[in-house]
Amino acid sequence: MHIMEGFLPIEHAVGWAVASVPFVAYGIGSIKKQIEANLEQRMLLGVAAAFTFVLSALKLPSVTGSCSHPTGTGLGALLFGPAAMAPIGLVVLLFQALLLAHGGLTTLGANLFSMAIVGPFAAVALFRLTRRLRLSFAVSVFIAASLADFLTYVTTSAQLAWAFPDPTGGVVASFAKFAGIFAITQIPLAISEGLLTVVIFNALARFNPQELKDMNVVNPPEVSA
Amino acid sequence: MLIEQCAYANRWRRVSPAAKALFALSGLVASFAASTPMAAVAVVCLLAAVTWIGAGVPVGRYLRVAAPAFFFLATSCLSLAFSLNLNSDGQALSFQLTPAGLQKVDEVSGRSLGALAALLFLVLTTPLIDLIALLRRLKTPEVLLEIMILCYRMLFVFSDAVHDTLTAQSARLGYATSRLALRSLGGLAANLTVQVWQRAHDLHVAAQARNNDGPLRFLEPTFAHTGRDVALAAAGGSVLIALAVVLS
């Protein structure tokens, strides 16, 4: 869910952009190091960005019957790592604004923070935590992907609530309103996205175990196919 | 993609991208400067009219591109207009329509529509490849530019692969029920995921075969009359900002 162009007041728009800058800079730095070590990486990231863009345009059958689009933040973070997702996310969000008029230039910083920073870092942290708790691979992927999606939406609601506090109830009431309205579409979407990510990883484990091992997503003994 | 079609087929395709970006930037500034609904409406109308009449973008197509943003605006304004009272005694929750909320809706929707009109002006008149060239001149980090160029070129390759796979899966009733749809979609995405590495490897081999290990540069189109276009855009943009300030 993208905040539309011009929706946030100027201070918030600038503030979120400034907050996102260190993550993007760190991501670019880590990408540069990866490219120096392995030149093939430079092609990989561009292709990964295109993949994320196309994935986000797919229609996902949602539990309530309405169609939604997956965010792909959980999948991308598990495959490419959370640091690389900030620059990839920047390009994808910029392209969504420029090619689909989805999101915007002034709200790029806020959208980037919720989708390409909070979502991916949450996904990887949750995945590591659930793996450490010895939950199965499928359950870990489901929790990581669906909660990453869910936290992205919570962050967006918090951004909107902070920018537009309720005249009587303040930020808390405003958060309840935004989160309540978007919950109708976002909670089923988070569940569908979690399920989809599990199906994707199952298909990968079945047909392409070598690629999964190369990406360090799973430990070698776990891929049995 | 509707926006791509307009960006390549509009009347101002050959106008300097720097000029169009400057005008769009003025539009953004004007929509943030406009503090009354009257001023915001004037900015929106002027920007839309320039896009429709000046660049010759069809009105129907323009509205179809803007439709998803309208949906977001409508749902968000709904929650701005109603105030939630958490501390009322009788009921746990109560909603009320407040004048302050309605005023906020006016202000926010005016600003959003103005900024949206400015964004649409830019994207409907300027192909992405021109914008990337402009970003290169504005000293954007090379790594980001490379991701953008590759992303833009691979986008259509992947879209094509998605389209073909969807057709093949649908022909085998892959989307007959929602359960099957999820399974088919998972297969499709997994297949695409593997293609990411295969295609990246192919591109790498192709680049190595041409001794390319540095930036990916392409011939950029040249625009005659850049100076004149930028001057005109600056004048138009100033009028827009002045209008917003005067009417506020």
CSV table of C-alpha atoms in Angstrom, one decimal:
chain,number,residue,atom,x,y,z
A,1,MET,CA,0.0,0.0,0.0
A,2,HIS,CA,1.6,3.2,-1.2
A,3,ILE,CA,0.9,6.7,0.2
A,4,MET,CA,-0.1,8.8,-2.8
A,5,GLU,CA,1.7,11.8,-4.2
A,6,GLY,CA,1.4,14.9,-2.1
A,7,PHE,CA,-0.6,13.3,0.7
A,8,LEU,CA,2.0,13.9,3.4
A,9,PRO,CA,2.7,17.5,4.7
A,10,ILE,CA,6.1,18.8,3.5
A,11,GLU,CA,7.8,18.3,6.9
A,12,HIS,CA,6.9,14.6,7.1
A,13,ALA,CA,7.7,14.0,3.4
A,14,VAL,CA,11.2,15.5,3.9
A,15,GLY,CA,11.6,13.8,7.3
A,16,TRP,CA,11.0,10.3,6.0
A,17,ALA,CA,13.2,10.9,3.0
A,18,VAL,CA,16.0,12.0,5.4
A,19,ALA,CA,15.4,8.9,7.6
A,20,SER,CA,15.7,6.6,4.6
A,21,VAL,CA,18.9,8.1,3.3
A,22,PRO,CA,21.3,6.2,5.7
A,23,PHE,CA,19.8,2.9,4.8
A,24,VAL,CA,20.0,3.5,1.1
A,25,ALA,CA,23.6,4.8,1.4
A,26,TYR,CA,24.5,1.7,3.5
A,27,GLY,CA,22.8,-0.5,0.9
A,28,ILE,CA,24.7,1.1,-2.0
A,29,GLY,CA,28.0,0.8,-0.1
A,30,SER,CA,27.4,-2.9,0.5
A,31,ILE,CA,26.3,-3.5,-3.1
A,32,LYS,CA,29.6,-1.8,-4.3
A,33,LYS,CA,31.6,-4.1,-2.1
A,34,GLN,CA,29.7,-7.1,-3.5
A,35,ILE,CA,30.3,-6.0,-7.0
A,36,GLU,CA,34.0,-5.5,-6.4
A,37,ALA,CA,34.2,-9.1,-5.1
A,38,ASN,CA,32.0,-10.6,-7.8
A,39,LEU,CA,31.3,-8.6,-10.9
A,40,GLU,CA,28.3,-10.8,-11.7
A,41,GLN,CA,26.4,-9.1,-8.9
A,42,ARG,CA,25.9,-5.9,-10.8
A,43,MET,CA,23.6,-7.7,-13.3
A,44,LEU,CA,21.9,-9.6,-10.5
A,45,LEU,CA,20.6,-6.6,-8.7
A,46,GLY,CA,19.1,-4.9,-11.8
A,47,VAL,CA,17.4,-8.1,-12.7
A,48,ALA,CA,16.2,-8.6,-9.1
A,49,ALA,CA,14.7,-5.1,-9.2
A,50,ALA,CA,12.8,-5.9,-12.4
A,51,PHE,CA,11.7,-9.2,-10.9
A,52,THR,CA,10.4,-7.4,-7.8
A,53,PHE,CA,8.5,-4.8,-10.0
A,54,VAL,CA,6.9,-7.5,-12.1
A,55,LEU,CA,6.0,-9.5,-9.0
A,56,SER,CA,4.3,-6.5,-7.4
A,57,ALA,CA,2.1,-6.2,-10.5
A,58,LEU,CA,0.7,-9.8,-10.2
A,59,LYS,CA,-2.8,-10.2,-9.0
A,60,LEU,CA,-3.0,-12.2,-5.8
A,61,PRO,CA,-6.3,-14.0,-4.9
A,62,SER,CA,-7.1,-12.7,-1.5
A,63,VAL,CA,-9.1,-14.5,1.3
A,64,THR,CA,-12.0,-12.0,1.1
A,65,GLY,CA,-12.3,-12.5,-2.7
A,66,SER,CA,-10.9,-9.1,-3.6
A,67,CYS,CA,-7.7,-9.0,-5.6
A,68,SER,CA,-4.6,-7.4,-4.2
A,69,HIS,CA,-0.9,-7.2,-5.2
A,70,PRO,CA,1.9,-8.8,-3.2
A,71,THR,CA,4.6,-6.5,-2.0
A,72,GLY,CA,7.4,-9.1,-2.4
A,73,THR,CA,9.4,-7.5,0.5
A,74,GLY,CA,9.6,-10.7,2.4
A,75,LEU,CA,10.7,-12.8,-0.6
A,76,GLY,CA,13.2,-10.3,-1.7
A,77,ALA,CA,14.7,-9.8,1.7
A,78,LEU,CA,15.1,-13.6,2.2
A,79,LEU,CA,16.7,-14.0,-1.2
A,80,PHE,CA,18.9,-10.9,-1.5
A,81,GLY,CA,19.4,-9.8,2.1
A,82,PRO,CA,17.8,-6.8,3.8
A,83,ALA,CA,20.6,-4.3,3.1
A,84,ALA,CA,20.4,-4.8,-0.7
A,85,MET,CA,16.6,-4.3,-0.5
A,86,ALA,CA,16.8,-0.5,0.3
A,87,PRO,CA,18.4,0.5,-3.1
A,88,ILE,CA,16.4,-2.1,-5.0
A,89,GLY,CA,13.2,-0.9,-3.2
A,90,LEU,CA,14.1,2.7,-4.1
A,91,VAL,CA,14.4,1.8,-7.8
A,92,VAL,CA,11.2,-0.3,-7.7
A,93,LEU,CA,9.2,2.4,-5.9
A,94,LEU,CA,10.5,5.1,-8.2
A,95,PHE,CA,9.5,3.0,-11.2
A,96,GLN,CA,6.1,2.4,-9.7
A,97,ALA,CA,5.6,6.2,-9.4
A,98,LEU,CA,6.9,6.9,-12.9
A,99,LEU,CA,5.4,4.0,-14.8
A,100,LEU,CA,2.2,3.3,-12.9
A,101,ALA,CA,1.5,6.6,-11.0
A,102,HIS,CA,1.4,4.4,-7.9
A,103,GLY,CA,2.9,6.2,-4.9
A,104,GLY,CA,4.7,9.4,-5.7
A,105,LEU,CA,7.9,11.4,-5.7
A,106,THR,CA,7.2,13.5,-2.6
A,107,THR,CA,6.1,10.4,-0.6
A,108,LEU,CA,9.0,8.2,-1.9
A,109,GLY,CA,10.9,8.5,1.4
A,110,ALA,CA,7.9,7.5,3.5
A,111,ASN,CA,7.0,4.6,1.2
A,112,LEU,CA,10.6,3.5,1.0
A,113,PHE,CA,10.9,3.4,4.8
A,114,SER,CA,7.9,1.2,5.3
A,115,MET,CA,8.3,-1.1,2.3
A,116,ALA,CA,12.1,-1.4,1.7
A,117,ILE,CA,13.4,-0.8,5.2
A,118,VAL,CA,11.0,-2.0,7.9
A,119,GLY,CA,9.5,-4.9,5.9
A,120,PRO,CA,12.8,-6.5,4.8
A,121,PHE,CA,14.6,-6.1,8.1
A,122,ALA,CA,11.5,-7.5,9.9
A,123,ALA,CA,11.3,-10.4,7.5
A,124,VAL,CA,15.0,-11.4,8.0
A,125,ALA,CA,14.9,-10.9,11.8
A,126,LEU,CA,11.7,-13.0,12.1
A,127,PHE,CA,13.1,-15.7,9.8
A,128,ARG,CA,16.3,-16.0,11.9
A,129,LEU,CA,14.3,-16.0,15.1
A,130,THR,CA,11.8,-18.7,14.0
A,131,ARG,CA,14.6,-20.8,12.7
A,132,ARG,CA,16.4,-20.6,16.0
A,133,LEU,CA,13.2,-21.6,17.7
A,134,ARG,CA,13.4,-24.8,15.5
A,135,LEU,CA,10.1,-24.1,13.7
A,136,SER,CA,9.9,-25.8,10.3
A,137,PHE,CA,11.2,-24.1,7.2
A,138,ALA,CA,7.6,-23.6,5.8
A,139,VAL,CA,6.3,-22.1,9.0
A,140,SER,CA,9.3,-19.8,9.3
A,141,VAL,CA,8.9,-18.5,5.7
A,142,PHE,CA,5.1,-18.0,6.3
A,143,ILE,CA,5.7,-16.0,9.5
A,144,ALA,CA,8.5,-13.9,8.0
A,145,ALA,CA,6.7,-13.1,4.8
A,146,SER,CA,3.2,-12.4,6.3
A,147,LEU,CA,4.5,-10.4,9.3
A,148,ALA,CA,6.8,-8.4,7.1
A,149,ASP,CA,3.8,-7.5,5.0
A,150,PHE,CA,1.7,-6.8,8.1
A,151,LEU,CA,4.4,-4.6,9.7
A,152,THR,CA,4.8,-2.6,6.5
A,153,TYR,CA,1.1,-1.8,6.7
A,154,VAL,CA,1.3,-1.0,10.4
A,155,THR,CA,4.2,1.4,9.6
A,156,THR,CA,2.2,3.1,6.8
A,157,SER,CA,-0.7,3.6,9.2
A,158,ALA,CA,1.6,5.0,11.8
A,159,GLN,CA,3.1,7.4,9.3
A,160,LEU,CA,-0.3,8.6,8.3
A,161,ALA,CA,-1.5,8.8,11.9
A,162,TRP,CA,1.6,10.8,12.9
A,163,ALA,CA,1.0,13.2,10.0
A,164,PHE,CA,-2.7,13.6,10.6
A,165,PRO,CA,-3.5,13.2,14.4
A,166,ASP,CA,-7.2,13.0,15.3
A,167,PRO,CA,-8.6,16.4,16.6
A,168,THR,CA,-10.0,14.7,19.7
A,169,GLY,CA,-8.2,11.4,20.1
A,170,GLY,CA,-4.8,12.4,18.9
A,171,VAL,CA,-2.3,10.1,17.2
A,172,VAL,CA,-3.6,6.9,18.9
A,173,ALA,CA,-7.2,7.4,17.6
A,174,SER,CA,-5.9,8.4,14.2
A,175,PHE,CA,-3.8,5.3,14.0
A,176,ALA,CA,-6.8,3.2,15.0
A,177,LYS,CA,-8.8,4.8,12.1
A,178,PHE,CA,-6.2,4.3,9.4
A,179,ALA,CA,-5.2,0.8,10.6
A,180,GLY,CA,-8.9,-0.2,10.8
A,181,ILE,CA,-9.7,1.0,7.3
A,182,PHE,CA,-6.7,-0.6,5.7
A,183,ALA,CA,-7.0,-3.8,7.7
A,184,ILE,CA,-9.9,-4.9,5.5
A,185,THR,CA,-7.5,-5.3,2.6
A,186,GLN,CA,-4.2,-5.6,4.2
A,187,ILE,CA,-4.7,-8.5,6.7
A,188,PRO,CA,-6.0,-11.0,4.1
A,189,LEU,CA,-3.3,-9.8,1.8
A,190,ALA,CA,-0.6,-10.5,4.4
A,191,ILE,CA,-2.0,-14.0,4.9
A,192,SER,CA,-2.1,-14.6,1.1
A,193,GLU,CA,1.4,-13.3,0.7
A,194,GLY,CA,2.7,-15.5,3.4
A,195,LEU,CA,1.1,-18.6,1.8
A,196,LEU,CA,2.4,-17.6,-1.7
A,197,THR,CA,5.9,-17.2,-0.4
A,198,VAL,CA,5.8,-20.6,1.1
A,199,VAL,CA,4.6,-22.1,-2.2
A,200,ILE,CA,7.4,-20.3,-4.0
A,201,PHE,CA,10.1,-21.6,-1.6
A,202,ASN,CA,8.6,-25.1,-1.8
A,203,ALA,CA,8.7,-25.0,-5.6
A,204,LEU,CA,12.3,-23.7,-5.4
A,205,ALA,CA,13.4,-26.4,-2.9
A,206,ARG,CA,11.8,-29.1,-5.1
A,207,PHE,CA,13.1,-27.9,-8.5
A,208,ASN,CA,16.1,-25.7,-7.7
A,209,PRO,CA,17.7,-26.9,-4.5
A,210,GLN,CA,21.2,-25.8,-5.7
A,211,GLU,CA,20.2,-22.2,-6.1
A,212,LEU,CA,18.7,-22.1,-2.6
A,213,LYS,CA,21.8,-23.5,-1.2
A,214,ASP,CA,23.9,-20.9,-3.1
A,215,MET,CA,21.8,-18.1,-1.6
A,216,ASN,CA,22.4,-19.4,2.0
A,217,VAL,CA,18.6,-19.4,2.6
A,218,VAL,CA,18.6,-22.9,3.9
A,219,ASN,CA,21.1,-25.2,5.4
A,220,PRO,CA,22.2,-28.0,3.0
A,221,PRO,CA,20.8,-31.0,4.9
A,222,GLU,CA,17.3,-29.4,4.8
A,223,VAL,CA,16.9,-29.6,1.1
A,224,SER,CA,16.2,-33.2,0.4
A,225,ALA,CA,15.0,-33.2,-3.1
B,1,MET,CA,1.6,0.1,-19.7
B,2,LEU,CA,-0.7,3.1,-20.4
B,3,ILE,CA,1.8,5.6,-19.1
B,4,GLU,CA,4.6,4.3,-21.4
B,5,GLN,CA,2.3,4.5,-24.4
B,6,CYS,CA,1.4,8.2,-23.7
B,7,ALA,CA,5.0,9.1,-22.8
B,8,TYR,CA,6.2,7.9,-26.3
B,9,ALA,CA,3.2,9.1,-28.3
B,10,ASN,CA,2.5,12.6,-26.9
B,11,ARG,CA,3.1,15.9,-28.7
B,12,TRP,CA,5.9,17.0,-26.4
B,13,ARG,CA,8.0,13.9,-26.8
B,14,ARG,CA,10.8,16.0,-28.4
B,15,VAL,CA,10.7,18.7,-25.7
B,16,SER,CA,13.8,18.7,-23.4
B,17,PRO,CA,13.2,16.5,-20.4
B,18,ALA,CA,14.9,19.1,-18.2
B,19,ALA,CA,12.2,21.6,-19.1
B,20,LYS,CA,9.4,19.1,-18.4
B,21,ALA,CA,11.0,18.1,-15.1
B,22,LEU,CA,11.3,21.8,-14.1
B,23,PHE,CA,7.7,22.5,-14.9
B,24,ALA,CA,6.6,19.4,-12.9
B,25,LEU,CA,8.8,20.5,-10.0
B,26,SER,CA,7.1,23.9,-10.1
B,27,GLY,CA,3.8,22.1,-10.1
B,28,LEU,CA,4.8,20.2,-6.9
B,29,VAL,CA,5.9,23.4,-5.3
B,30,ALA,CA,2.7,25.2,-6.3
B,31,SER,CA,0.5,22.4,-4.9
B,32,PHE,CA,2.3,22.6,-1.6
B,33,ALA,CA,2.2,26.4,-1.6
B,34,ALA,CA,-1.6,26.5,-2.3
B,35,SER,CA,-3.3,26.7,1.1
B,36,THR,CA,-6.9,27.3,0.0
B,37,PRO,CA,-9.1,24.9,-2.0
B,38,MET,CA,-9.6,27.6,-4.6
B,39,ALA,CA,-5.8,27.9,-5.2
B,40,ALA,CA,-5.5,24.1,-5.2
B,41,VAL,CA,-8.3,23.7,-7.8
B,42,ALA,CA,-6.6,26.3,-10.0
B,43,VAL,CA,-3.3,24.5,-9.9
B,44,VAL,CA,-4.9,21.1,-10.6
B,45,CYS,CA,-6.9,22.5,-13.6
B,46,LEU,CA,-3.9,24.3,-15.0
B,47,LEU,CA,-1.6,21.3,-14.8
B,48,ALA,CA,-4.3,18.9,-16.2
B,49,ALA,CA,-5.1,21.4,-19.0
B,50,VAL,CA,-1.5,21.7,-20.0
B,51,THR,CA,-1.2,17.9,-20.1
B,52,TRP,CA,-4.5,17.5,-22.1
B,53,ILE,CA,-4.3,20.4,-24.5
B,54,GLY,CA,-0.5,21.1,-24.6
B,55,ALA,CA,0.8,17.6,-24.7
B,56,GLY,CA,-2.3,16.1,-26.3
B,57,VAL,CA,-2.8,13.3,-23.8
B,58,PRO,CA,-6.4,11.9,-24.2
B,59,VAL,CA,-8.6,12.7,-21.2
B,60,GLY,CA,-10.0,9.2,-20.8
B,61,ARG,CA,-6.5,7.7,-20.6
B,62,TYR,CA,-5.4,10.4,-18.2
B,63,LEU,CA,-8.3,9.5,-15.8
B,64,ARG,CA,-7.7,5.8,-16.1
B,65,VAL,CA,-4.0,6.3,-15.0
B,66,ALA,CA,-5.1,8.4,-12.1
B,67,ALA,CA,-7.9,6.0,-10.9
B,68,PRO,CA,-5.9,4.0,-8.4
B,69,ALA,CA,-4.7,7.1,-6.7
B,70,PHE,CA,-8.3,8.4,-6.4
B,71,PHE,CA,-9.1,5.2,-4.6
B,72,PHE,CA,-6.4,5.7,-2.0
B,73,LEU,CA,-7.4,9.4,-1.6
B,74,ALA,CA,-11.1,8.4,-1.0
B,75,THR,CA,-10.3,5.8,1.7
B,76,SER,CA,-7.8,8.0,3.5
B,77,CYS,CA,-10.1,11.1,3.4
B,78,LEU,CA,-12.8,9.0,4.9
B,79,SER,CA,-10.6,8.4,8.0
B,80,LEU,CA,-9.6,12.1,8.1
B,81,ALA,CA,-13.2,13.4,7.9
B,82,PHE,CA,-14.4,11.3,10.8
B,83,SER,CA,-13.1,11.8,14.3
B,84,LEU,CA,-12.8,8.8,16.6
B,85,ASN,CA,-13.7,9.3,20.2
B,86,LEU,CA,-12.0,6.8,22.4
B,87,ASN,CA,-13.1,8.2,25.8
B,88,SER,CA,-16.9,8.5,25.5
B,89,ASP,CA,-18.7,7.3,28.5
B,90,GLY,CA,-21.7,5.4,27.1
B,91,GLN,CA,-20.1,3.6,24.2
B,92,ALA,CA,-16.7,2.3,23.8
B,93,LEU,CA,-16.2,3.9,20.4
B,94,SER,CA,-18.0,6.7,18.6
B,95,PHE,CA,-17.4,8.4,15.3
B,96,GLN,CA,-18.3,12.0,14.5
B,97,LEU,CA,-18.0,14.2,11.5
B,98,THR,CA,-16.0,17.3,12.6
B,99,PRO,CA,-15.6,20.6,10.8
B,100,ALA,CA,-11.9,20.5,11.6
B,101,GLY,CA,-11.8,17.1,9.9
B,102,LEU,CA,-13.6,18.3,6.8
B,103,GLN,CA,-11.2,21.3,6.6
B,104,LYS,CA,-8.3,18.9,6.7
B,105,VAL,CA,-9.9,16.8,3.9
B,106,ASP,CA,-10.1,19.9,1.7
B,107,GLU,CA,-6.5,20.9,2.4
B,108,VAL,CA,-5.1,17.4,1.9
B,109,SER,CA,-7.1,16.4,-1.1
B,110,GLY,CA,-6.3,19.7,-2.8
B,111,ARG,CA,-2.6,19.3,-2.2
B,112,SER,CA,-2.6,15.6,-3.2
B,113,LEU,CA,-4.5,16.2,-6.5
B,114,GLY,CA,-2.2,19.1,-7.4
B,115,ALA,CA,0.9,17.0,-6.7
B,116,LEU,CA,-0.7,14.0,-8.6
B,117,ALA,CA,-1.4,16.3,-11.6
B,118,ALA,CA,2.3,17.5,-11.6
B,119,LEU,CA,3.5,13.9,-11.4
B,120,LEU,CA,1.2,12.8,-14.2
B,121,PHE,CA,2.3,15.7,-16.4
B,122,LEU,CA,5.9,14.5,-16.1
B,123,VAL,CA,5.3,10.8,-16.6
B,124,LEU,CA,2.8,11.1,-19.4
B,125,THR,CA,5.1,13.4,-21.5
B,126,THR,CA,8.5,11.9,-20.7
B,127,PRO,CA,9.7,8.3,-21.4
B,128,LEU,CA,11.6,6.8,-18.5
B,129,ILE,CA,14.8,6.5,-20.5
B,130,ASP,CA,14.9,10.3,-20.8
B,131,LEU,CA,14.3,10.6,-17.1
B,132,ILE,CA,17.2,8.2,-16.4
B,133,ALA,CA,19.5,10.3,-18.7
B,134,LEU,CA,18.4,13.4,-16.7
B,135,LEU,CA,19.2,11.7,-13.4
B,136,ARG,CA,22.6,10.8,-14.7
B,137,ARG,CA,23.2,14.5,-15.5
B,138,LEU,CA,22.1,15.3,-11.9
B,139,LYS,CA,24.9,13.1,-10.6
B,140,THR,CA,22.8,10.2,-9.3
B,141,PRO,CA,25.1,7.4,-7.9
B,142,GLU,CA,26.3,5.1,-10.8
B,143,VAL,CA,25.1,2.0,-8.9
B,144,LEU,CA,21.5,3.2,-8.7
B,145,LEU,CA,21.6,4.2,-12.4
B,146,GLU,CA,22.8,0.8,-13.4
B,147,ILE,CA,20.1,-0.9,-11.4
B,148,MET,CA,17.5,1.4,-13.1
B,149,ILE,CA,18.8,0.7,-16.6
B,150,LEU,CA,18.9,-3.0,-16.1
B,151,CYS,CA,15.5,-3.0,-14.3
B,152,TYR,CA,13.9,-1.0,-17.1
B,153,ARG,CA,15.2,-3.3,-19.8
B,154,MET,CA,14.5,-6.5,-17.9
B,155,LEU,CA,11.0,-5.4,-17.0
B,156,PHE,CA,9.6,-6.1,-20.4
B,157,VAL,CA,11.4,-9.4,-20.6
B,158,PHE,CA,9.8,-10.5,-17.3
B,159,SER,CA,6.4,-9.1,-18.2
B,160,ASP,CA,6.5,-11.2,-21.4
B,161,ALA,CA,7.5,-14.3,-19.4
B,162,VAL,CA,4.7,-13.7,-16.9
B,163,HIS,CA,2.2,-13.2,-19.7
B,164,ASP,CA,3.2,-16.5,-21.5
B,165,THR,CA,3.2,-18.5,-18.3
B,166,LEU,CA,-0.2,-17.1,-17.2
B,167,THR,CA,-1.6,-18.0,-20.6
B,168,ALA,CA,-0.2,-21.6,-20.4
B,169,GLN,CA,-1.4,-22.1,-16.9
B,170,SER,CA,-4.9,-20.7,-17.6
B,171,ALA,CA,-5.2,-22.9,-20.6
B,172,ARG,CA,-4.7,-25.9,-18.2
B,173,LEU,CA,-7.3,-24.5,-15.8
B,174,GLY,CA,-4.6,-23.3,-13.4
B,175,TYR,CA,-6.7,-20.5,-12.1
B,176,ALA,CA,-10.1,-22.3,-11.9
B,177,THR,CA,-10.3,-22.1,-8.1
B,178,SER,CA,-8.6,-19.8,-5.6
B,179,ARG,CA,-6.6,-22.8,-4.2
B,180,LEU,CA,-5.3,-23.7,-7.7
B,181,ALA,CA,-4.7,-20.0,-8.4
B,182,LEU,CA,-2.4,-19.7,-5.3
B,183,ARG,CA,-0.5,-22.9,-6.4
B,184,SER,CA,-0.2,-21.7,-10.0
B,185,LEU,CA,1.0,-18.3,-8.9
B,186,GLY,CA,3.5,-19.9,-6.6
B,187,GLY,CA,4.9,-22.0,-9.5
B,188,LEU,CA,5.0,-18.9,-11.7
B,189,ALA,CA,6.9,-16.8,-9.1
B,190,ALA,CA,9.3,-19.7,-8.3
B,191,ASN,CA,10.0,-20.1,-12.0
B,192,LEU,CA,10.6,-16.4,-12.4
B,193,THR,CA,12.9,-16.4,-9.3
B,194,VAL,CA,15.2,-19.0,-11.0
B,195,GLN,CA,15.2,-16.9,-14.2
B,196,VAL,CA,16.6,-14.0,-12.1
B,197,TRP,CA,19.9,-15.9,-11.7
B,198,GLN,CA,19.9,-17.4,-15.2
B,199,ARG,CA,19.2,-14.1,-17.0
B,200,ALA,CA,21.7,-12.1,-14.8
B,201,HIS,CA,24.3,-14.7,-15.6
B,202,ASP,CA,23.6,-14.5,-19.4
B,203,LEU,CA,23.8,-10.7,-19.2
B,204,HIS,CA,27.1,-10.9,-17.4
B,205,VAL,CA,28.5,-13.3,-20.0
B,206,ALA,CA,27.3,-11.0,-22.8
B,207,ALA,CA,28.9,-8.0,-21.1
B,208,GLN,CA,32.2,-9.9,-20.5
B,209,ALA,CA,32.3,-10.9,-24.1
B,210,ARG,CA,32.3,-7.2,-25.0
B,211,ASN,CA,34.9,-6.4,-22.4
B,212,ASN,CA,32.4,-4.4,-20.4
B,213,ASP,CA,33.2,-4.2,-16.7
B,214,GLY,CA,32.3,-0.5,-16.1
B,215,PRO,CA,29.1,1.6,-16.4
B,216,LEU,CA,26.5,0.6,-18.9
B,217,ARG,CA,26.2,3.6,-21.3
B,218,PHE,CA,23.8,4.0,-24.1
B,219,LEU,CA,23.4,6.7,-26.8
B,220,GLU,CA,21.2,9.4,-25.4
B,221,PRO,CA,18.8,11.3,-27.6
B,222,THR,CA,19.7,15.0,-28.1
B,223,PHE,CA,17.1,17.7,-27.8
B,224,ALA,CA,17.3,20.8,-30.0
B,225,HIS,CA,16.1,24.0,-28.3
B,226,THR,CA,16.9,22.9,-24.7
B,227,GLY,CA,17.6,26.5,-23.6
B,228,ARG,CA,14.4,27.8,-25.1
B,229,ASP,CA,12.3,24.9,-23.6
B,230,VAL,CA,13.8,25.4,-20.1
B,231,ALA,CA,13.2,29.2,-20.3
B,232,LEU,CA,9.5,28.6,-21.3
B,233,ALA,CA,9.1,26.0,-18.5
B,234,ALA,CA,10.6,28.3,-15.9
B,235,ALA,CA,8.2,31.0,-17.0
B,236,GLY,CA,5.2,28.6,-16.9
B,237,GLY,CA,6.3,27.3,-13.6
B,238,SER,CA,6.6,30.8,-12.1
B,239,VAL,CA,3.1,31.6,-13.3
B,240,LEU,CA,1.9,28.4,-11.6
B,241,ILE,CA,3.6,29.2,-8.3
B,242,ALA,CA,2.5,32.8,-8.4
B,243,LEU,CA,-1.1,31.7,-9.0
B,244,ALA,CA,-1.0,29.4,-6.0
B,245,VAL,CA,0.4,32.1,-3.8
B,246,VAL,CA,-1.9,34.9,-4.9
B,247,LEU,CA,-5.1,32.8,-4.6
B,248,SER,CA,-4.1,31.5,-1.1
